[in-house]
Coordinates of C-alpha atoms in Angstrom, one line a residue:
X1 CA 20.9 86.2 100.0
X2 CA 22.3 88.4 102.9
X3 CA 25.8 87.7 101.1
X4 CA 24.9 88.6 97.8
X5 CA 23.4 92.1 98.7
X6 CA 26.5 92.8 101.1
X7 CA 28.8 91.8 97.8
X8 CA 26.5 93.9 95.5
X9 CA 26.9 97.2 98.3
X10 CA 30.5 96.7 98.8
X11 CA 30.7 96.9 94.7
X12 CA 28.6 99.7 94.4
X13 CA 30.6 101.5 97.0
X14 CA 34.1 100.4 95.7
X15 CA 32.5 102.2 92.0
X16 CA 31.5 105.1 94.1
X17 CA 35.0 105.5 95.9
X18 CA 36.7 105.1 91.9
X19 CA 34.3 107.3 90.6
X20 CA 35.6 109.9 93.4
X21 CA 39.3 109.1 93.1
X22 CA 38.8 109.7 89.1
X23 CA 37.3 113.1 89.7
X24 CA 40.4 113.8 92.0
X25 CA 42.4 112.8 89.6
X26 CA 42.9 113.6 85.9
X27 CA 46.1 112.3 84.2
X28 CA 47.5 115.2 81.8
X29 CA 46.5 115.5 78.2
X30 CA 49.0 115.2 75.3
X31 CA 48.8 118.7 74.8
X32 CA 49.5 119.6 78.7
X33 CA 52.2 117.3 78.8
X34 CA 53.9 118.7 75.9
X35 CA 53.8 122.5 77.3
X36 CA 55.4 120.8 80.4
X37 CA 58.6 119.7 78.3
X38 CA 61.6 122.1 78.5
X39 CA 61.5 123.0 75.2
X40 CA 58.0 124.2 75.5
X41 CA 57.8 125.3 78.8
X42 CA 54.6 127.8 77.8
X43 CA 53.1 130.5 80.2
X44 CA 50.2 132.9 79.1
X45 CA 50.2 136.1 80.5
X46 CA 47.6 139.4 80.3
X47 CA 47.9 142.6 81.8
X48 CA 44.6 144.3 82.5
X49 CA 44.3 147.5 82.8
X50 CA 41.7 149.1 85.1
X51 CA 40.0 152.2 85.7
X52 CA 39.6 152.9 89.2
X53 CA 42.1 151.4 92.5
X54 CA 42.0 148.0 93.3
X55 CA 40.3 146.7 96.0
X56 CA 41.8 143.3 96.7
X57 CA 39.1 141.9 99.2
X58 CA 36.3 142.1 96.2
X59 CA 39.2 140.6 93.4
X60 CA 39.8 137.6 96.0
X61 CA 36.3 136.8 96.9
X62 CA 35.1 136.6 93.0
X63 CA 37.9 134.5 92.0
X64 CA 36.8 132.5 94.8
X65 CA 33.0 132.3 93.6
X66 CA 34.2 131.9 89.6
X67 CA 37.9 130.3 88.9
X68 CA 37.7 127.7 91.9
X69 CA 34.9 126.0 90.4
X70 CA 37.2 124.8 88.1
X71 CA 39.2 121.7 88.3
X72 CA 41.9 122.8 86.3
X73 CA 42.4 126.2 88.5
X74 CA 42.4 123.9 92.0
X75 CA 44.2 121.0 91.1
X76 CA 48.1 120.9 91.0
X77 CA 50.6 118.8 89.1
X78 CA 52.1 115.9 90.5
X79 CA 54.3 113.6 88.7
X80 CA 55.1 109.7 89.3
X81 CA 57.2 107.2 88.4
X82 CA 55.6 103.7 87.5
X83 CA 57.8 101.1 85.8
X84 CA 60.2 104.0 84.9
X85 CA 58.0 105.6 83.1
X86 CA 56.6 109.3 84.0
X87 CA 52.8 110.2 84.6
X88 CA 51.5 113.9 85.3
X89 CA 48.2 113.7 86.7
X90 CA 46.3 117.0 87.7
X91 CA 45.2 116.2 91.6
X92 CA 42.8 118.4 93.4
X93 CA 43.5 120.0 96.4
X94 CA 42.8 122.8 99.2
X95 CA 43.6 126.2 97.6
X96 CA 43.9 129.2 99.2
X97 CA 42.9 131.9 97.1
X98 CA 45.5 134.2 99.1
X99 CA 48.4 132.5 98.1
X100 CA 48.0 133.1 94.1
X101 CA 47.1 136.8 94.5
X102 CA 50.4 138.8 94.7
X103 CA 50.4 142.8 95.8
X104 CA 54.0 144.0 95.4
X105 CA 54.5 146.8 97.2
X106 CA 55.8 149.6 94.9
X107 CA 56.4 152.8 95.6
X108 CA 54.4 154.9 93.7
X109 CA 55.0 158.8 95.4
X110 CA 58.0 159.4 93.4
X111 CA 56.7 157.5 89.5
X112 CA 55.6 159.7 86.9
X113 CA 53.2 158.1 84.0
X114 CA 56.1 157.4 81.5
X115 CA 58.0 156.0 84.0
X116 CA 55.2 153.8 85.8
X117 CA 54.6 152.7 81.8
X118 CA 58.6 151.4 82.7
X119 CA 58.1 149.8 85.8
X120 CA 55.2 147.6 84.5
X121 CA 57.1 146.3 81.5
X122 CA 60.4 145.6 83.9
X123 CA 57.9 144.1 86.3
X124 CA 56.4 141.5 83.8
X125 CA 60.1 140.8 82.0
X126 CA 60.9 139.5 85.2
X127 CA 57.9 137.3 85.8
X128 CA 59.3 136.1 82.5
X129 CA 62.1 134.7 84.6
X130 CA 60.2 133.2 87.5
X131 CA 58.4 130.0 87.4
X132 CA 55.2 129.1 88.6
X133 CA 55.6 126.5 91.8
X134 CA 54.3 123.5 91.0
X135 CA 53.3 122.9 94.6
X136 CA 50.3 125.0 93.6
X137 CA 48.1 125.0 91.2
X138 CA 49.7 126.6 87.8
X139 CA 48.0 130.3 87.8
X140 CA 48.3 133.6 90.0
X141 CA 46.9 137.3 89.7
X142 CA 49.5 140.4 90.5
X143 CA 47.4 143.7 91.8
X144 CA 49.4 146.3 90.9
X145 CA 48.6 150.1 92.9
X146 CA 50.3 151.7 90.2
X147 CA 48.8 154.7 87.5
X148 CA 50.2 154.4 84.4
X149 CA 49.6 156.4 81.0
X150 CA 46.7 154.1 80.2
X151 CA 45.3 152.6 83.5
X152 CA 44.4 153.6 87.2
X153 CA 45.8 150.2 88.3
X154 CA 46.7 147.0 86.7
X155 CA 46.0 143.8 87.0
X156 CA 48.5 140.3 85.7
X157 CA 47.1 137.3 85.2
X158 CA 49.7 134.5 84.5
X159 CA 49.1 130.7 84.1
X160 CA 50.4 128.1 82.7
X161 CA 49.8 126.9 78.8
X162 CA 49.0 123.3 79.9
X163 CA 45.4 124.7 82.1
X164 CA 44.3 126.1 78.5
X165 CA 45.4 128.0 75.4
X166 CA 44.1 131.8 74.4
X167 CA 40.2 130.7 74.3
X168 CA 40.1 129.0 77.4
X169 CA 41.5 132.6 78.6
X170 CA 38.8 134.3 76.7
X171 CA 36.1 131.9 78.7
X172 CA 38.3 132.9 82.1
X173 CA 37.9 136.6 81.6
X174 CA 34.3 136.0 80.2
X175 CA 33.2 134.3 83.5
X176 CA 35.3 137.0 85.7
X177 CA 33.3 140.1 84.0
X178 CA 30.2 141.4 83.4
X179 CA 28.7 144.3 81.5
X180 CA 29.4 147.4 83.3
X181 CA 25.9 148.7 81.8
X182 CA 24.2 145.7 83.4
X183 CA 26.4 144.1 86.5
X184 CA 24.2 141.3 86.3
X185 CA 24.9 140.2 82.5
X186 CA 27.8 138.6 80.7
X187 CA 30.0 140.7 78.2
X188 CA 28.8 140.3 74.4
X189 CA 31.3 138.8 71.6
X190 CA 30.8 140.1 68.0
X191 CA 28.4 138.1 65.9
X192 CA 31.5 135.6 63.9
X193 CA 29.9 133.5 61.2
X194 CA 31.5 131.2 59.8
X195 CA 30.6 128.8 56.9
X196 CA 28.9 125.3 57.4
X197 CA 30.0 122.2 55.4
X198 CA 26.0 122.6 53.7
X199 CA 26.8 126.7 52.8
X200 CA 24.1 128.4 51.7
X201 CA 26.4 129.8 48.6
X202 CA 26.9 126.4 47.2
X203 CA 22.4 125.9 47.9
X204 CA 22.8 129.4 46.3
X205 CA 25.0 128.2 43.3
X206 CA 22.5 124.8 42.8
X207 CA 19.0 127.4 42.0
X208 CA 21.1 129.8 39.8
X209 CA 23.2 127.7 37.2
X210 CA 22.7 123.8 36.1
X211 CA 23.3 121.3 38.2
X212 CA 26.0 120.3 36.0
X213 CA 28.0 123.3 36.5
X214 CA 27.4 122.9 40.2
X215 CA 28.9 119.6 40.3
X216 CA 31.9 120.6 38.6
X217 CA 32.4 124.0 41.2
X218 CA 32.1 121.4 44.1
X219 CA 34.5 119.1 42.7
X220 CA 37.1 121.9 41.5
X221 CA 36.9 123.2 45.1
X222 CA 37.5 119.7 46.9
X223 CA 40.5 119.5 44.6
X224 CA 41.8 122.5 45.5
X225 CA 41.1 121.6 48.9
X226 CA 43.1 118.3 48.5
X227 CA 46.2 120.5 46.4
X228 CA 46.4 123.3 49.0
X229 CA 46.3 120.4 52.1
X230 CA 48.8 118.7 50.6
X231 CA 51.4 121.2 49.6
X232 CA 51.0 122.6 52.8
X233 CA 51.8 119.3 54.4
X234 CA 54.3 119.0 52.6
X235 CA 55.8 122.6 53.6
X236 CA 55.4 121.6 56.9
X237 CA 57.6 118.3 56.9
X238 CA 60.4 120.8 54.5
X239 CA 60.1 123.4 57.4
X240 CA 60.5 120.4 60.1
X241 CA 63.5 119.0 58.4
X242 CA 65.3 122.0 56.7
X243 CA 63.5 125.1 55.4
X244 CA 64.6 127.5 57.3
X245 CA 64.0 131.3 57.3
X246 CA 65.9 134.4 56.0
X247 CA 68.0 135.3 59.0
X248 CA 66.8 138.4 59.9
X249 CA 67.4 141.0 62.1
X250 CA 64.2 139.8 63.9
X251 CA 64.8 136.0 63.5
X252 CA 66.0 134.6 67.4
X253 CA 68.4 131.2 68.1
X254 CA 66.1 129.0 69.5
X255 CA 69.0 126.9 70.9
X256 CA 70.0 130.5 73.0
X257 CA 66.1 131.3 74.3
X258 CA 65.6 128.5 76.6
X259 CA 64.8 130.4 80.0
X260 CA 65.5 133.7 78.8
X261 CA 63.9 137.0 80.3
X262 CA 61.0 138.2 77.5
X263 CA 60.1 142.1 77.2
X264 CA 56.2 142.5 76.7
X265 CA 54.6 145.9 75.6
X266 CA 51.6 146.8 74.3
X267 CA 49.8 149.6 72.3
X268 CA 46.1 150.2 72.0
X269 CA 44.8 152.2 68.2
X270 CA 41.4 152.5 66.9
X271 CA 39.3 149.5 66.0
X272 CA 36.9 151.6 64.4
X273 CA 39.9 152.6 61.9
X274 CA 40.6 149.1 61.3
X275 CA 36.5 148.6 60.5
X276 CA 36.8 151.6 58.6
X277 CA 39.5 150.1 56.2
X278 CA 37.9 146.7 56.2
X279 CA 34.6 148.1 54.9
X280 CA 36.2 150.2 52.2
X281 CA 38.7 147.2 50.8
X282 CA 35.3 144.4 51.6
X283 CA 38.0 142.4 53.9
X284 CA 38.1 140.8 57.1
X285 CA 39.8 142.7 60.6
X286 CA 41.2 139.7 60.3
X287 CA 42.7 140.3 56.4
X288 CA 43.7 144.3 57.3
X289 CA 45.4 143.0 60.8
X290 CA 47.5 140.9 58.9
X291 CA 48.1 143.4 55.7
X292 CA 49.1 146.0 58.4
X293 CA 51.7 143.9 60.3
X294 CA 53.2 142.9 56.8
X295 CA 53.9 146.4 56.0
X296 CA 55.0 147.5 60.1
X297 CA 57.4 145.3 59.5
X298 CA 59.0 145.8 56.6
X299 CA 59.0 149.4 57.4
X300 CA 60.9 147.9 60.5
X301 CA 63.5 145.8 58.6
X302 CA 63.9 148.7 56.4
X303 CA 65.3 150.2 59.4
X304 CA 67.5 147.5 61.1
X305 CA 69.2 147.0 57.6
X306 CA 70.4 150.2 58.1
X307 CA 68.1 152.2 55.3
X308 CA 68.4 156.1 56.5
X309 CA 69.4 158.5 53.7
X310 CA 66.1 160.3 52.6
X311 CA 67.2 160.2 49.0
X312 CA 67.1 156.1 49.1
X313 CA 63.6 156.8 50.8
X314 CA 62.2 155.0 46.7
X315 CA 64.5 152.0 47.3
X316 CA 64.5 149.5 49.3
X317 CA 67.7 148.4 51.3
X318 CA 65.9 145.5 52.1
X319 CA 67.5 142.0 50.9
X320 CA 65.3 140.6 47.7
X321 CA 63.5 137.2 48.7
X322 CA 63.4 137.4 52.1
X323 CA 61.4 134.3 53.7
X324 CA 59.7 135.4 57.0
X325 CA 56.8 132.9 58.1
X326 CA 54.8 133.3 61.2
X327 CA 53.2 130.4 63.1
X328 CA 49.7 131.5 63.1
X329 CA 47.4 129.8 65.8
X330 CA 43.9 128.7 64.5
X331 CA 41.4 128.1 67.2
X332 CA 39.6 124.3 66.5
X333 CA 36.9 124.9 68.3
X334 CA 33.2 124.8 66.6
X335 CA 31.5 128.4 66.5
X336 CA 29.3 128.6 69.8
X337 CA 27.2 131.1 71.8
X338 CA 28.9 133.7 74.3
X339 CA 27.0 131.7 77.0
X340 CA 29.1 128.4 76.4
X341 CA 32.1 130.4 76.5
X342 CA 31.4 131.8 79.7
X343 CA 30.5 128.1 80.7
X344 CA 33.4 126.6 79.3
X345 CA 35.1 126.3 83.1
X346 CA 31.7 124.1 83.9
X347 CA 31.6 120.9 83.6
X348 CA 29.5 119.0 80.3
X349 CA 30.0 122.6 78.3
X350 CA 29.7 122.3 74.5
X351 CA 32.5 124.7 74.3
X352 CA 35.7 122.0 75.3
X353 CA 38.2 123.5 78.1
X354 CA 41.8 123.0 77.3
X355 CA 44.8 123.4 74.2
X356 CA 42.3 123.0 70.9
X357 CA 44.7 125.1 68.8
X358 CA 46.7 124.0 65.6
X359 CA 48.6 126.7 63.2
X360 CA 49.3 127.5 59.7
X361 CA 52.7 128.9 58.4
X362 CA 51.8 132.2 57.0
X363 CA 54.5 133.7 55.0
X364 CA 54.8 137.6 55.3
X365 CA 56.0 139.4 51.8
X366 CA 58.4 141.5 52.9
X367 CA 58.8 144.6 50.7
X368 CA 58.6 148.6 50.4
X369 CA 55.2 149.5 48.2
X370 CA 54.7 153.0 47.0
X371 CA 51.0 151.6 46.9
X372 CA 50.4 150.5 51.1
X373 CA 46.8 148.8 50.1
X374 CA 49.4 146.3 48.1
X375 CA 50.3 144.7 51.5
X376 CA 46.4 144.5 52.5
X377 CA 45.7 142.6 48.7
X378 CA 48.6 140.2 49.1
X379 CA 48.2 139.5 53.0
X380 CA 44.6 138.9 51.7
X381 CA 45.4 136.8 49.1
X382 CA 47.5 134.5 51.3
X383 CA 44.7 134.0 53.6
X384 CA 42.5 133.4 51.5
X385 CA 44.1 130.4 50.1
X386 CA 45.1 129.4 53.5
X387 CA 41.8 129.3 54.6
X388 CA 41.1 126.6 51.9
X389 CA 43.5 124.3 53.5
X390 CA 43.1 121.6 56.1
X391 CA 46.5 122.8 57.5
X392 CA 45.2 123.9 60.9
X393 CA 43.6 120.5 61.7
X394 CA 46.4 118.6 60.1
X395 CA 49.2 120.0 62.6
X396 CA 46.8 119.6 65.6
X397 CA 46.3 115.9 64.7
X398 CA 50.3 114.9 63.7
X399 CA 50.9 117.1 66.9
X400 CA 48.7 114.4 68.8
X401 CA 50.0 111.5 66.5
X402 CA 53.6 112.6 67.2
X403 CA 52.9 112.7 70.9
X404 CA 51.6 109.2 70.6
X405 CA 53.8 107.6 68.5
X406 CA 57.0 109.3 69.7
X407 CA 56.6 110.7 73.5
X408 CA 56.4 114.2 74.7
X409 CA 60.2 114.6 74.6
X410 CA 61.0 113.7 70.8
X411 CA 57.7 115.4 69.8
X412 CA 58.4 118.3 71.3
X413 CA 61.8 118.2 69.9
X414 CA 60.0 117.9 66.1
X415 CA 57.7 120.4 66.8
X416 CA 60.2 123.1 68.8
X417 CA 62.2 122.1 65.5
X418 CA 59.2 122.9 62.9
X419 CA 58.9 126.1 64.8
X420 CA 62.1 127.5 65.6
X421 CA 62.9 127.2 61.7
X422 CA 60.1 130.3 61.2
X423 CA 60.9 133.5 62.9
X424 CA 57.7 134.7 64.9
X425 CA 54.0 133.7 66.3
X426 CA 51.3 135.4 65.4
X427 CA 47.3 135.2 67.1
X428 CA 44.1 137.4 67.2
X429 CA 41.5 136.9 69.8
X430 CA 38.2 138.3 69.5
X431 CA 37.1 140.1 73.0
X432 CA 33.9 141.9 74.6
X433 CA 32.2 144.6 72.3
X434 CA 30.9 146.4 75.5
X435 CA 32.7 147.9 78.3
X436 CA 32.9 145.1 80.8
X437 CA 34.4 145.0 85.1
X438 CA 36.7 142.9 86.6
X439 CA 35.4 141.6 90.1
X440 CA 34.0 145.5 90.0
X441 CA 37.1 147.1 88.7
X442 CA 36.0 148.7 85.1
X443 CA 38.7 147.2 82.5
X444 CA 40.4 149.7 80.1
X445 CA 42.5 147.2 78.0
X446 CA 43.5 143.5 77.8
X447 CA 46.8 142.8 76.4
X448 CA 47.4 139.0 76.7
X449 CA 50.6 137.0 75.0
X450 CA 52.7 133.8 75.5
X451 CA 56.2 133.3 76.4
X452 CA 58.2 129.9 76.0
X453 CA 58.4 128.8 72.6
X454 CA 61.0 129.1 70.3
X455 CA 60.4 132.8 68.7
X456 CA 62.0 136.6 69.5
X457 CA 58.7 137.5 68.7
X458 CA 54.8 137.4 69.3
X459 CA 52.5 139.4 68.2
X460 CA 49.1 139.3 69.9
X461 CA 46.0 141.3 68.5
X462 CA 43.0 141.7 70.9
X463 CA 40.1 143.7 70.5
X464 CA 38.1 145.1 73.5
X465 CA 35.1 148.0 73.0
X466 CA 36.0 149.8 70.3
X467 CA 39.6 149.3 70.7
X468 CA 42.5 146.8 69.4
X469 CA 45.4 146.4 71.6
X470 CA 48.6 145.4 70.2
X471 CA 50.7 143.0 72.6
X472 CA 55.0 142.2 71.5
X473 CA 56.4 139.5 73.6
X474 CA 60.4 140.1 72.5
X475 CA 63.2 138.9 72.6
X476 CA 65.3 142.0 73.9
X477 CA 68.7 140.7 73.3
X478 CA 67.2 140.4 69.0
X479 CA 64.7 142.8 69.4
X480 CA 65.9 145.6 71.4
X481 CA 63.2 148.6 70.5
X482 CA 60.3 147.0 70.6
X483 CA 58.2 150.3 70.8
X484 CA 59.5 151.3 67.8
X485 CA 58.0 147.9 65.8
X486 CA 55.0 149.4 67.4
X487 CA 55.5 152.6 65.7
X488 CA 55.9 151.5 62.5
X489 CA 52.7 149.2 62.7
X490 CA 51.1 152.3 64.1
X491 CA 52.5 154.3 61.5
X492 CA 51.2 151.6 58.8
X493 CA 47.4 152.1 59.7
X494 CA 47.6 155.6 59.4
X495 CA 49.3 155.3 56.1
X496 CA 46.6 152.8 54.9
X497 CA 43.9 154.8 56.6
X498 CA 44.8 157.8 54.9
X499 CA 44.9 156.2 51.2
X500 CA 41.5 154.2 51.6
X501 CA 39.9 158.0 52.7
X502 CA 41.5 159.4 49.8
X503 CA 40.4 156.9 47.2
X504 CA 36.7 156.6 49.1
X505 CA 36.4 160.0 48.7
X506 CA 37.3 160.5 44.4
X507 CA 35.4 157.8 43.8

């Protein structure tokens, strides 16, 4: 008897000792393993800018109360060789908070505004060059004493793409601010609803015609849900294999970009301008975001093919049938609360931690309209009828069958492929509504971005208070005056702006 209960400890403690050693260590997923290869080697990056001077003792003691309760931000990446084969596994360890917070000493007597506004976009090109050390867990924050045009100080948080993609982000600076109005409460997202599989338009549609009619509606929509999935499968595999893009000015050589040094600027307008033409055209920020870039940067082609007289202003020097398709990044996740993505870092959240992103191909029509609210209807239109697609959740799972099936290294060479053959990225995060502080530092912008893949350019939208800031991650040696893309997109809401007033107000 004395036997059996020492064999039934020692068998409950060898469970309790794996039980630990599983919690110390996580092997990688698919998706972290695959922003590990060399040909997506991704880093996220987000300058914050803040209203008053840092203080680096509070910034160090919150991240060591909120971002070292997670695994992911206290574990490093170690990689063994079993049986010749190759296995990343995150291992915890001893962090010291002190060693990921960098504060450069910069000389700031002799820097005006415009030229501080320099030094920060030279000072994160070159982190653009520097990798993180592995040694270490994959993330670090650079405290910047510098005042630019737009911020007392400035704040640079970089980690790696394989701890979490631009949500998991969200959920970082979520659980790193509060409400500046109320220190003690988290930051509020705006209400997003999105439709359930039981809608109530389609209960709507059942009480108001026959159930006949009904039945066909539902039926015509699955089929055009089937059509649409399928031709945009089938897009996919063409732009894997061969379809390639006009090469445009803007379009980079993917074979050329491995490792090269990225220019990042930003530029913060008026969201209430962008609500203002949303309400008048009955769209989505979404849908005028999208119309707006479409005409930015046509306006900007217009000008890198070289179209200057004034007489010509009426037409276009731009070449007819240009294809320019951005990958845009859908976030999978289901619609939750704002407190499970502040919880996401915790452990049993309903709102999953990690890379729960696919993308759809989103072509761009690239044109000069007498008539701006054109590029609002046709960005719309494209949308739309991407939005009744499966193509998002179709790439995330052949992204997880190719990794599978294939290996990182071949996957990642089908999906650098698919990729490289478009010319740009594309992504829109939603952010807090009220003004919120950073370990007690009040936040005046967040411009987050990516850097690795296979494009010249990114365009990241984020909207914070009553503001949407504009991030470009370039390419400098493709796009060398990135400020002036800026301008043009600038200059496109204004345009727009102006010609929804005018209409609003004859009508």
């Amino acid at each position: 008897m004395e036997i059996k209960i020492r064999r039934r400890r020692g068998q409950i403690a060898e469970t309790t000792v794996k039980k630990e050693v599983e919690e110390e260590e996580q092997p990688l997923s698919p998706a972290a393993r695959l922003f590990h290869a060399p040909e997506f080697n991704c880093y996220i990056i987000s300058v914050v800018g803040l209203k008053n001077k840092i203080e680096p003792d509070m910034i160090i003691e919150g991240i060591k109360q909120t971002l070292m309760r997670h695994p992911r931000f206290s574990s490093k990446l170690v990689n063994n060789c079993n049986n010749n084969r190759q296995e990343q596994k995150w291992v915890r360890t001893n962090v010291v908070v002190e060693d990921h917070v960098i504060i450069p000493k910069i000389q700031t007597q002799h820097i005006e505004n415009a030229n501080a506004d320099v030094f920060l976009e030279s000072y994160v090109s070159d982190l653009t060059t520097i990798p993180l050390d592995t040694s270490k867990p994959l993330w670090e924050v650079h405290l910047l004493d510098l005042k630019t045009s737009d911020a007392e100080n400035v704040a640079v948080l970089r980690i790696h793409h394989s701890l979490g993609d631009g949500m998991s982000m969200m959920s970082l600076v979520l659980a790193c601010t509060r409400k500046t109005s109320n220190p003690n409460e988290l930051p509020s997202l705006p209400y997003q609803n999105r439709p359930s599989s039981g809608s109530s338009s389609l209960k709507t549609s059942s009480r108001c015609y026959s159930r006949f009619f009904w039945l066909v509606m539902v039926l015509w929509s699955a089929a055009l849900l089937v059509l649409n999935t399928v031709s945009d499968a089938l897009e996919f595999i063409a732009t894997a294999l061969f379809l390639k893009d006009t090469e445009t000015p803007i379009k980079g050589d993917f074979k050329l970009s491995k490792g090269k040094r990225m220019c990042m600027v930003h530029r913060t307008v008026s969201l209430d301008d962008i609500k203002l033409i949303k309400n008048a055209m009955k769209m989505t920020v979404n849908d005028v975001v999208l119309g707006v870039s479409q005409a930015g940067l046509s306006q900007y082609l217009k000008r890198r093919y070289g179209e200057q007289e004034e007489s010509k202003r009426n037409s276009s020097n731009i070449p007819k049938g240009i294809r320019l398709r951005a990958a845009l990044l859908v976030n999978l996740r289901p619609t939750t609360g704002i407190q499970d993505l502040a919880d996401m870092m915790t452990k049993g959240s309903k709102c999953r931690w990690g890379n729960w992103i696919g993308y759809i191909i989103f072509p761009f029509s690239i044109a000069l309209c007498d008539d701006p609210l054109k590029h609002l209807r046709r960005a719309k239109s494209t949308i739309d009828r991407k939005k009744n697609s499966l193509e998002a959740v179709l790439t995330f799972v052949v992204g997880k069958i190719l990794l599978n099936t294939l290996g990182v290294q071949r996957a990642a060479n089908v999906l650098n492929r698919a990729l490289s053959n478009t010319t740009m990225s594309f992504s829109n995060l939603v952010g807090p509504v009220e003004e919120i502080s950073f370990y007690g530092h009040t936040v005046t912008y967040i411009a987050p971005s990516v850097y690795g893949h296979p494009h010249a350019l990114t365009m990241h939208f984020q909207s914070y208070m009553n503001k949407l800031t504009i991030s470009l991650t370039v390419d400098p040696t493709v796009i060398s005056d990135p400020h002036k893309l800026c301008d043009d997109w600038e200059e496109s809401l204004r345009s727009i702006k102006a010609v929804v007033q005018e209409r609003t107000s004859t009508q």
